[in-house]
C-alpha cells in the first residue's frame, strides 16, 4: 500500500498534468492514510511506542490540541521525527 502522496502519484500519475488537483487529492490521500493508520492501530511514535489508538484515546478524553495530546502521551517529545505526522493526525481527529 502506498504510504505517501508521492507514492500514490508515482503509481497513478494523479496531479502530474496541469497540477490543479494536487491540493485536493493530497488532502484526500492524507486522510485515507490517517484512517488506515487508525484502523491498523499502528505505532505512530517509535520513541515511546505510542499507537494511533493512544492518540485517539487522548482526544476522546478531552485533549483539544496537539500540545495537549503531547502532554498526556509524550508523543513527539523524543527524536521529534513524528511530530508533523501526529499533528496532522490530531488535527484530523479534532475535526471529526
Ligand atoms: S518517533 Fe516520536 S518522538 Fe521520536
Coordinates of C-alpha atoms and ligand atoms in Angstrom, one line a residue:
X1 CA 0.0 0.0 0.0
X2 CA 1.2 3.5 -0.8
X3 CA 2.3 5.4 2.3
X4 CA 2.6 8.9 0.9
X5 CA 1.1 11.2 -1.7
X6 CA 4.2 10.9 -3.7
X7 CA 3.9 7.1 -3.8
X8 CA 0.2 7.4 -4.9
X9 CA 1.4 9.9 -7.6
X10 CA 4.1 7.6 -8.8
X11 CA 1.5 4.8 -9.2
X12 CA -1.5 6.7 -10.6
X13 CA 0.2 9.9 -12.1
X14 CA -2.5 11.9 -10.3
X15 CA -1.6 15.6 -10.2
X16 CA 1.3 15.3 -12.6
X17 CA -0.5 17.1 -15.5
X18 CA -1.7 20.6 -15.1
X19 CA -1.4 20.3 -11.3
X20 CA -4.8 21.9 -10.4
X21 CA -5.9 18.8 -8.5
X22 CA -2.8 18.5 -6.3
X23 CA -4.1 20.2 -3.2
X24 CA -7.5 18.4 -3.2
X25 CA -6.0 14.9 -3.9
X26 CA -3.2 15.4 -1.4
X27 CA -5.8 16.1 1.3
X28 CA -7.7 13.0 0.3
X29 CA -4.7 10.8 0.3
X30 CA -3.5 12.1 3.7
X31 CA -6.9 11.5 5.1
X32 CA -7.0 7.9 3.7
X33 CA -3.5 7.2 5.1
X34 CA -4.5 8.6 8.5
X35 CA -7.7 6.5 8.5
X36 CA -5.7 3.4 7.6
X37 CA -3.3 4.1 10.5
X38 CA -6.2 4.4 12.9
X39 CA -7.6 1.2 11.6
X40 CA -4.4 -0.7 12.0
X41 CA -3.6 0.8 15.4
X42 CA 0.0 1.3 14.2
X43 CA 2.8 2.7 16.3
X44 CA 2.8 6.4 15.4
X45 CA 5.7 7.4 17.7
X46 CA 8.5 4.9 17.8
X47 CA 10.4 6.6 20.7
X48 CA 7.6 5.9 23.2
X49 CA 5.8 3.1 21.4
X50 CA 2.6 5.2 21.1
X51 CA -0.1 3.8 18.9
X52 CA -2.7 5.7 16.9
X53 CA -5.2 4.3 19.4
X54 CA -3.4 6.2 22.2
X55 CA -3.8 9.4 20.3
X56 CA -7.5 8.7 19.6
X57 CA -8.0 8.0 23.4
X58 CA -6.2 11.2 24.4
X59 CA -8.6 13.2 22.1
X60 CA -11.6 11.3 23.3
X61 CA -10.6 12.1 26.9
X62 CA -10.7 15.8 26.1
X63 CA -7.3 16.9 24.6
X64 CA -8.1 19.9 22.4
X65 CA -4.7 20.4 20.6
X66 CA -1.6 18.6 19.6
X67 CA 0.2 20.1 22.7
X68 CA -2.5 18.7 25.0
X69 CA -2.2 15.3 23.4
X70 CA 1.6 15.6 23.8
X71 CA 1.3 16.5 27.5
X72 CA -0.8 13.3 28.1
X73 CA 1.1 10.8 25.8
X74 CA 4.6 12.3 25.4
X75 CA 4.2 11.8 21.6
X76 CA 6.8 13.6 19.7
X77 CA 8.9 14.6 22.7
X78 CA 11.8 12.2 21.8
X79 CA 13.6 12.4 18.5
X80 CA 10.8 14.7 17.2
X81 CA 10.6 12.9 13.8
X82 CA 6.9 12.0 14.2
X83 CA 5.7 15.5 15.2
X84 CA 4.4 16.6 11.8
X85 CA 2.6 13.4 11.1
X86 CA 1.0 13.3 14.5
X87 CA 0.0 16.9 14.3
X88 CA -1.9 16.0 11.1
X89 CA -3.5 13.0 12.9
X90 CA -4.6 15.1 15.9
X91 CA -6.0 17.9 13.6
X92 CA -7.9 15.2 11.7
X93 CA -9.3 13.7 14.9
X94 CA -10.3 17.2 16.3
X95 CA -12.2 18.0 13.1
X96 CA -14.2 14.8 13.2
Ligands
LIG1 S1 9.3 8.9 17.0 FE1 8.1 10.2 18.1 S2 9.5 11.4 19.2 FE2 10.7 10.0 18.1

